[in-house]
Tab-separated table of C-alpha atoms and ligand atoms in Angstrom:
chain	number	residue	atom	x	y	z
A	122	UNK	CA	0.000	0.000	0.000
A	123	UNK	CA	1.292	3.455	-0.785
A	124	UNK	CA	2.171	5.672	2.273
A	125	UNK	CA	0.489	9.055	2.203
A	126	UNK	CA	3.092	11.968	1.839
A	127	UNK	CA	2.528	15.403	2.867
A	128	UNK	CA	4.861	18.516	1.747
A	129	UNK	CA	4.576	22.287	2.421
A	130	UNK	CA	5.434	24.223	-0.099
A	131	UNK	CA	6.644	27.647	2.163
A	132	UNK	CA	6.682	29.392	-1.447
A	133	UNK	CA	8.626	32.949	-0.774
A	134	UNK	CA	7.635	33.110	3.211
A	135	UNK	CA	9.676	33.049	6.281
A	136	UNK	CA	12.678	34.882	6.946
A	137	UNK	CA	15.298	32.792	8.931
A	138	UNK	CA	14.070	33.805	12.159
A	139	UNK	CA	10.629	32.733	11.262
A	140	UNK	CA	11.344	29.641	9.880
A	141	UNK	CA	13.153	28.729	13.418
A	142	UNK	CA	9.744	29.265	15.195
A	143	UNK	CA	7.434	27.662	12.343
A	144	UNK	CA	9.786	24.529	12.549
A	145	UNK	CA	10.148	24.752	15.766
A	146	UNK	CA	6.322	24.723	16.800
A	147	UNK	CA	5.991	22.104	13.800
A	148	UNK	CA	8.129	19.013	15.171
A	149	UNK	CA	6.765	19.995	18.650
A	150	UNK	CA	3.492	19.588	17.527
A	151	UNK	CA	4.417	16.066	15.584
A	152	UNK	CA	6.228	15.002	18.685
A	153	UNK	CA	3.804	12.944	20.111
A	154	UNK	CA	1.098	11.866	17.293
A	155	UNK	CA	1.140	8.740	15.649
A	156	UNK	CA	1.562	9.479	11.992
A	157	UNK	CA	0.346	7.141	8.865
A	158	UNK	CA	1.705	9.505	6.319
A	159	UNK	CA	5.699	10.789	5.370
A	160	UNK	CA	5.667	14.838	6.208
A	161	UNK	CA	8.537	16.942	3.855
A	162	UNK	CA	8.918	20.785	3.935
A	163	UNK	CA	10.082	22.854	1.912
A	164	UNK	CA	11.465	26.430	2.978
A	165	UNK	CA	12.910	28.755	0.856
A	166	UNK	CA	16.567	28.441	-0.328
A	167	UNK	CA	17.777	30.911	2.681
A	168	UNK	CA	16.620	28.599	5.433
A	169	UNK	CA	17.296	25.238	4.183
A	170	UNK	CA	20.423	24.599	6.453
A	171	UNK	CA	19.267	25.682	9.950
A	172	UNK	CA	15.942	23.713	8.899
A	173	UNK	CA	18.144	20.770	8.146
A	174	UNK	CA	19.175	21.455	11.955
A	175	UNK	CA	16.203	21.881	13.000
A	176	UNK	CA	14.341	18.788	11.683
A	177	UNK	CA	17.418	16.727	13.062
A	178	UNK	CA	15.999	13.117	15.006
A	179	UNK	CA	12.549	14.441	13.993
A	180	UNK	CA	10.426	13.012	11.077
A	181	UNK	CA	9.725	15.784	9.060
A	182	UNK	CA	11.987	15.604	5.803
A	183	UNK	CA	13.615	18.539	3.820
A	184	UNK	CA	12.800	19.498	0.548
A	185	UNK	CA	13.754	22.652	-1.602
A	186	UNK	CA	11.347	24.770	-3.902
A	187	UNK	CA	13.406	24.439	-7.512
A	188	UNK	CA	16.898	23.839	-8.527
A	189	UNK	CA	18.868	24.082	-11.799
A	190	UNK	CA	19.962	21.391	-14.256
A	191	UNK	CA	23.234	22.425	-14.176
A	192	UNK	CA	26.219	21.276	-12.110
A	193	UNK	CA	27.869	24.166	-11.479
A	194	UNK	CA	29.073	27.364	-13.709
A	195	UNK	CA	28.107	31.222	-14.650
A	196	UNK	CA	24.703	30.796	-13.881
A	197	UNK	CA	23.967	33.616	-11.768
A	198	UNK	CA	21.076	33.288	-8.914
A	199	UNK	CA	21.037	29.681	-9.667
A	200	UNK	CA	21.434	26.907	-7.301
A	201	UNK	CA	22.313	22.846	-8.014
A	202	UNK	CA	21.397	19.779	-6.902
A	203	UNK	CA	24.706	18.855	-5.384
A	204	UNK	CA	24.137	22.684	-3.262
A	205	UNK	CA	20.823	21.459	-2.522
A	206	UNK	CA	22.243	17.958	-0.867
A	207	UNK	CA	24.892	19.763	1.012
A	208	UNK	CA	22.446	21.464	3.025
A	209	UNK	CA	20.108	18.513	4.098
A	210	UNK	CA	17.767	18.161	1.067
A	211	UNK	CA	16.133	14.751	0.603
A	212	UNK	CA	13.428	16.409	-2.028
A	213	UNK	CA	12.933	18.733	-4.692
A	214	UNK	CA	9.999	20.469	-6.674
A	215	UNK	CA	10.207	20.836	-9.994
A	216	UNK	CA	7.711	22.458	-12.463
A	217	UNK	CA	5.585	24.194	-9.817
A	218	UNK	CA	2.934	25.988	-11.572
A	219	UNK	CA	4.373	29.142	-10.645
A	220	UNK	CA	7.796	28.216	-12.510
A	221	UNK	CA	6.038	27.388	-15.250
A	222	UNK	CA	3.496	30.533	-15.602
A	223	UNK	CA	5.799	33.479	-14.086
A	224	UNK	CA	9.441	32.408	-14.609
A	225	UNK	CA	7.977	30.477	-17.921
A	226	UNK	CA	9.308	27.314	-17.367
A	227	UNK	CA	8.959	25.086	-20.412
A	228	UNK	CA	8.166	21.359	-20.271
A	229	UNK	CA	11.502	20.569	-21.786
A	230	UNK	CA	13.100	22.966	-19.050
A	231	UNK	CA	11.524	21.044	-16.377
A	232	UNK	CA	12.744	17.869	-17.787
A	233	UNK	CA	15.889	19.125	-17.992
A	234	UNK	CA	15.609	19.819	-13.926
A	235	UNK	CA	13.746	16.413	-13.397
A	236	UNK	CA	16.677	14.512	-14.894
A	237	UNK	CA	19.720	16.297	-13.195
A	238	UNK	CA	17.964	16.232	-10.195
A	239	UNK	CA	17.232	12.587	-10.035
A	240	UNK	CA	21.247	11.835	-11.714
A	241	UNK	CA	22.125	13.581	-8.347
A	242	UNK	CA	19.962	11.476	-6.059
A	243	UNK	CA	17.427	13.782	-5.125
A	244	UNK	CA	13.381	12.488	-5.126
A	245	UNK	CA	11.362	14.997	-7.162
A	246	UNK	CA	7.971	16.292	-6.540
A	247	UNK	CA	6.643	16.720	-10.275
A	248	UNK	CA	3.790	19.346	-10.032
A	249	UNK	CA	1.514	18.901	-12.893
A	250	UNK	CA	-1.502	20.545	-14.001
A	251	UNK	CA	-4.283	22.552	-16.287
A	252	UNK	CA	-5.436	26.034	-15.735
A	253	UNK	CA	-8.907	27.394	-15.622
A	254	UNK	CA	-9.081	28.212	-19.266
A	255	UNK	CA	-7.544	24.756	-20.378
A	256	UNK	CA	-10.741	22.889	-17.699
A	257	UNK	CA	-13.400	24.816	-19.190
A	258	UNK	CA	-12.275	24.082	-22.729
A	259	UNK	CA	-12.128	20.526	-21.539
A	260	UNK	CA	-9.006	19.696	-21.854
A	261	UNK	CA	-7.371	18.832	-18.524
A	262	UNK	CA	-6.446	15.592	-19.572
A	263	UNK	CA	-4.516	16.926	-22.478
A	264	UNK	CA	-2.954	19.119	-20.753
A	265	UNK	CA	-1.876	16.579	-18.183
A	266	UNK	CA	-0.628	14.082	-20.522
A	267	UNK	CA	1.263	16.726	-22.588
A	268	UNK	CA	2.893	17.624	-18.982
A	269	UNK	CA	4.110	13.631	-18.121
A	270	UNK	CA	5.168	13.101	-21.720
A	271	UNK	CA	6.901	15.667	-22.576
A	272	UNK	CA	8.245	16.264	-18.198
A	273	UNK	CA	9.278	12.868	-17.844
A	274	UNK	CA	10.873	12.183	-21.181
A	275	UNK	CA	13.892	9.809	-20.878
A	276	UNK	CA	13.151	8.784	-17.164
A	277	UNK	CA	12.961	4.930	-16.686
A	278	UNK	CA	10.957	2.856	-14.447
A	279	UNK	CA	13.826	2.479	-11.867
A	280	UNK	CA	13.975	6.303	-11.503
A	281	UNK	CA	10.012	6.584	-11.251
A	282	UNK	CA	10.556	5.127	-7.816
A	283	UNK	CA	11.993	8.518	-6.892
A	284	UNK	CA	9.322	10.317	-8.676
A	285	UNK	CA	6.228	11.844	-6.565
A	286	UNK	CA	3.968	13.554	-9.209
A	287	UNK	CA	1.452	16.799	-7.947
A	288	UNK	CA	-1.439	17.335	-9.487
A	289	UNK	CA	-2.329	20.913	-8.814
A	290	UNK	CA	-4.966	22.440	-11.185
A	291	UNK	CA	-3.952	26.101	-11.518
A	292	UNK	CA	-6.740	27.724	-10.494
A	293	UNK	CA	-7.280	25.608	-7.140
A	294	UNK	CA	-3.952	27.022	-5.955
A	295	UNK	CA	-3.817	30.289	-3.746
A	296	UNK	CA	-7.534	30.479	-4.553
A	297	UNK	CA	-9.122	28.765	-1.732
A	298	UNK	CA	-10.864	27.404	-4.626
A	299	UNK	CA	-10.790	23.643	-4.104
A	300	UNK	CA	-11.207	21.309	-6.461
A	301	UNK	CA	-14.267	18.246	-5.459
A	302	UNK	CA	-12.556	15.275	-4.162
A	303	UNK	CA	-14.456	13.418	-7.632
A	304	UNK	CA	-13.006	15.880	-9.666
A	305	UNK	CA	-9.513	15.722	-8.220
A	306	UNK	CA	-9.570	11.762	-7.959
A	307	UNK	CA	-10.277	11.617	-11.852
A	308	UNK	CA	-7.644	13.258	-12.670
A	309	UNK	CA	-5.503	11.325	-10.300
A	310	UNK	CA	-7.114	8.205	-11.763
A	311	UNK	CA	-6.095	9.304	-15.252
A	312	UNK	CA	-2.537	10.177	-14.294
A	313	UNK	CA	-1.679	6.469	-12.836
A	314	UNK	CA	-2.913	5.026	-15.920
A	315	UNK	CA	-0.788	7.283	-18.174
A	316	UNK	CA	2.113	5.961	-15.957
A	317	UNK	CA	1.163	2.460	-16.455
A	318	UNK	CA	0.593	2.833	-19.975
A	319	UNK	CA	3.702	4.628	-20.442
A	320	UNK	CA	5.627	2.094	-17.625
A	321	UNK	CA	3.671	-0.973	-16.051
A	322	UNK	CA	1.109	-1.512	-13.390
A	323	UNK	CA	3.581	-1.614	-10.773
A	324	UNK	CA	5.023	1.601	-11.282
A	325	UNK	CA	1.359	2.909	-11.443
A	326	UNK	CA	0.602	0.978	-8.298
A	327	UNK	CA	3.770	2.651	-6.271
A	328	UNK	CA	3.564	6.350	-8.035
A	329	UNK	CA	2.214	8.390	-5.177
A	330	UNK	CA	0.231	11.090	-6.309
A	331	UNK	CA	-0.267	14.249	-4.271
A	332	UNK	CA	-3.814	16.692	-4.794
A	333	UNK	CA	-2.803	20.088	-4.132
A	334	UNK	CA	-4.922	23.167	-4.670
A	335	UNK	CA	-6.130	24.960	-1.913
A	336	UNK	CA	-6.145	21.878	0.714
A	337	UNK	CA	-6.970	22.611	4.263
A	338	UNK	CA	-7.334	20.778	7.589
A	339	UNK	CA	-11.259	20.671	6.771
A	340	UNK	CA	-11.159	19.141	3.101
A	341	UNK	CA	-7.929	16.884	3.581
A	342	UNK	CA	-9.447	14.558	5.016
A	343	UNK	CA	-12.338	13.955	2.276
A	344	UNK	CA	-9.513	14.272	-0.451
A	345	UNK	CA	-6.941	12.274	0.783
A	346	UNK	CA	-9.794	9.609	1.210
A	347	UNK	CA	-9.961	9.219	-2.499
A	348	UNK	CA	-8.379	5.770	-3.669
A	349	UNK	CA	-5.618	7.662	-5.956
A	350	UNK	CA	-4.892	10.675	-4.126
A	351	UNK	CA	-1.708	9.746	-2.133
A	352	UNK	CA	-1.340	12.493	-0.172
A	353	UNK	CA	-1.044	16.531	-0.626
A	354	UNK	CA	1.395	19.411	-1.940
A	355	UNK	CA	0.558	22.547	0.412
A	356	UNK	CA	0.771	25.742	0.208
A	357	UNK	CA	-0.835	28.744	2.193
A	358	UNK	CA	-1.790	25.940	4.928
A	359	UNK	CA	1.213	24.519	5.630
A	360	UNK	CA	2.806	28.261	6.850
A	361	UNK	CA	1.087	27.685	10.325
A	362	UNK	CA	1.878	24.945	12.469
A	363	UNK	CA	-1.699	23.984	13.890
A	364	UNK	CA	-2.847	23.939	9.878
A	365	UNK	CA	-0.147	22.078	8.745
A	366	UNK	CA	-0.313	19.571	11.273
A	367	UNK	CA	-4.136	19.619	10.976
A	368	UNK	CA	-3.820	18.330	7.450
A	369	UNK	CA	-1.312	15.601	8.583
A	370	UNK	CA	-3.575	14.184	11.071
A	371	UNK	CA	-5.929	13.686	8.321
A	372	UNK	CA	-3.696	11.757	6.254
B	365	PEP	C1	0.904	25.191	-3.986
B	365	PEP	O1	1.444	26.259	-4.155
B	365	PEP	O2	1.500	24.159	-4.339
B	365	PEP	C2	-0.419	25.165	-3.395
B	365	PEP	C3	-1.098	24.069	-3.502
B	365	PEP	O3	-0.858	26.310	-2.776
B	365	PEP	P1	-2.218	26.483	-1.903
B	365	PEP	O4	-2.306	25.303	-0.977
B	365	PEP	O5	-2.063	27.779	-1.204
B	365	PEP	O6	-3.349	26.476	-2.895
C-alpha cells in the first residue's frame, strides 16, 4: 500500500528567524502523534540549512522549492542539486505551476531539472496541471498528458521510484478554490494510468500522487480519502503549524 506523503510548499515566506519558530512549533506539535503519512517541507533556499538542523531526530523531511539542471558554472542566482544535498535536502519540486506561468518554465526545461535532479539522487515532486481556461475548454487531460510526456521524457521505471507527481490544477492554488474530491480523484485516476501505460502496473501501483490546490485541515481529510490521491502538496496551509499539522492528522 502506498504511504500518504505530505509537503509544504513555504513558497517565498519566512525569513530565517521565522522559519526557526514555524519549525520549531511544527516538530513539537508532531512530537507525540502517531503518523500514517511521510511529512517533507520545503522552505525557501535561505533557510534550508538551519531547517536541516532543525528537523534533526525528527520526522519531518527537507525538501527545496526548484533547482537548476546544471552542475555548477556562470549561472547567476542559480542553485544545483549537489548545493541542494549539502544542506540537508532529501526532495525537490520541480515544475511548480508558478515556474512554469511566471518564470515560464517550459516542459523541456523542467525535464531538464527532473533529470539532473534525479542523476544527483534527489526524489522529485513533479507538479503537474491545467489552468482554468484549459478545464473549461475541456481539456485537462490533455494538458496533463502533454505535462508527463513531454516532463518525464527519458526517465525509466527504476527512476520513477523517486518520482512523486502533484497534481495541482492552476486555479485551485492560492484560490481557496478547491477542487471536489471526484473531480480531483479523476484526474488522479487518469494520471496512474498514463504511468502504467507509459511504464507498467507496478510503477502505477507505487507512483504516489499528491492533490494540491487549496487543501486545508477541513477538506484533507475527504480528499486524501480518495483511492488515488496519495497524499497533498501545500501551500498557504502549511505556513502555520496547527494547519499544517491539521492536514497531517488527516492523512
Ligand atoms: C501550492 O502552491 O503548491 C499550493 C497548492 O498552494 P495552496 O495550498 O495555497 O493552494
Amino acid at each position: 500500500m502506498r504511504k500518504k506523503v505530505i509537503a509544504g510548499n513555504w513558497k517565498m515566506n519566512n525569513d530565517l528567524s521565522e522559519s526557526q519558530n514555524l519549525i520549531t512549533k511544527l516538530t513539537s506539535g508532531l512530537s507525540n502523534l502517531k503518523l500514517n503519512c511521510d511529512v517533507i517541507i520545503c522552505p525557501p533556499y535561505t533557510s534550508l540549512s538551519e531547517a536541516n538542523s532543525l528537523i534533526k531526530n525528527t520526522i519531518v523531511k527537507l525538501g527545496a522549492q526548484n533547482v537548476y539542471h546544471e552542475d555548477n558554472g556562470a549561472f547567476t542566482g542559480e542553485v544545483s542539486p549537489q548545493m541542494l544535498k549539502s544542506v540537508g535536502c532529501e526532495y525537490v519540486i520541480i515544475g511548480h505551476s508558478e515556474r512554469r506561468t511566471i518564470f515560464k518554465e517550459s516542459n523541456e526545461t523542467i525535464n531538464k531539472k527532473v533529470k539532473k535532479a534525479l542523476e544527483h539522487s534527489l526524489k522529485v515532486i513533479f507538479c503537474i496541471g491545467e489552468t482554468l481556461e484549459e478545464r473549461e475548454k475541456n481539456i485537462t487531460n490533455d494538458v496533463v498528458k502533454k505535462q508527463v510526456t513531454e516532463g518525464l521524457e527519458g526517465i525509466d521505471e527504476k527512476e520513477m521510484s523517486n518520482i512523486i507527481v502533484a497534481y495541482e490544477p492552476v486555479w485551485a492554488i492560492g484560490t481557496g478554490k478547491v477542487a471536489t474530491p471526484q473531480q480531483a480523484q479523476d484526474v488522479h485516476k487518469f494520471i496512474r494510468q498514463l504511468i502504467e501505460n507509459k511504464y507498467s502496473s507496478s510503477v502505477a501501483d507505487d507512483l504516489t500522487i499528491q492533490y494540491g490546490g487549496s487543501v486545508k485541515p477541513d477538506n484533507a481529510e475527504e480528499l486524501l480519502s480518495q483511492p488515488d490521491i496519495d497524499g497533498a502538496l501545500v501551500g498557504g496551509a502549511c505556513l502555520k503549524a496547527e494547519s499544517f499539522i491539521g492536514i497531517i492528522k488527516a492523512a
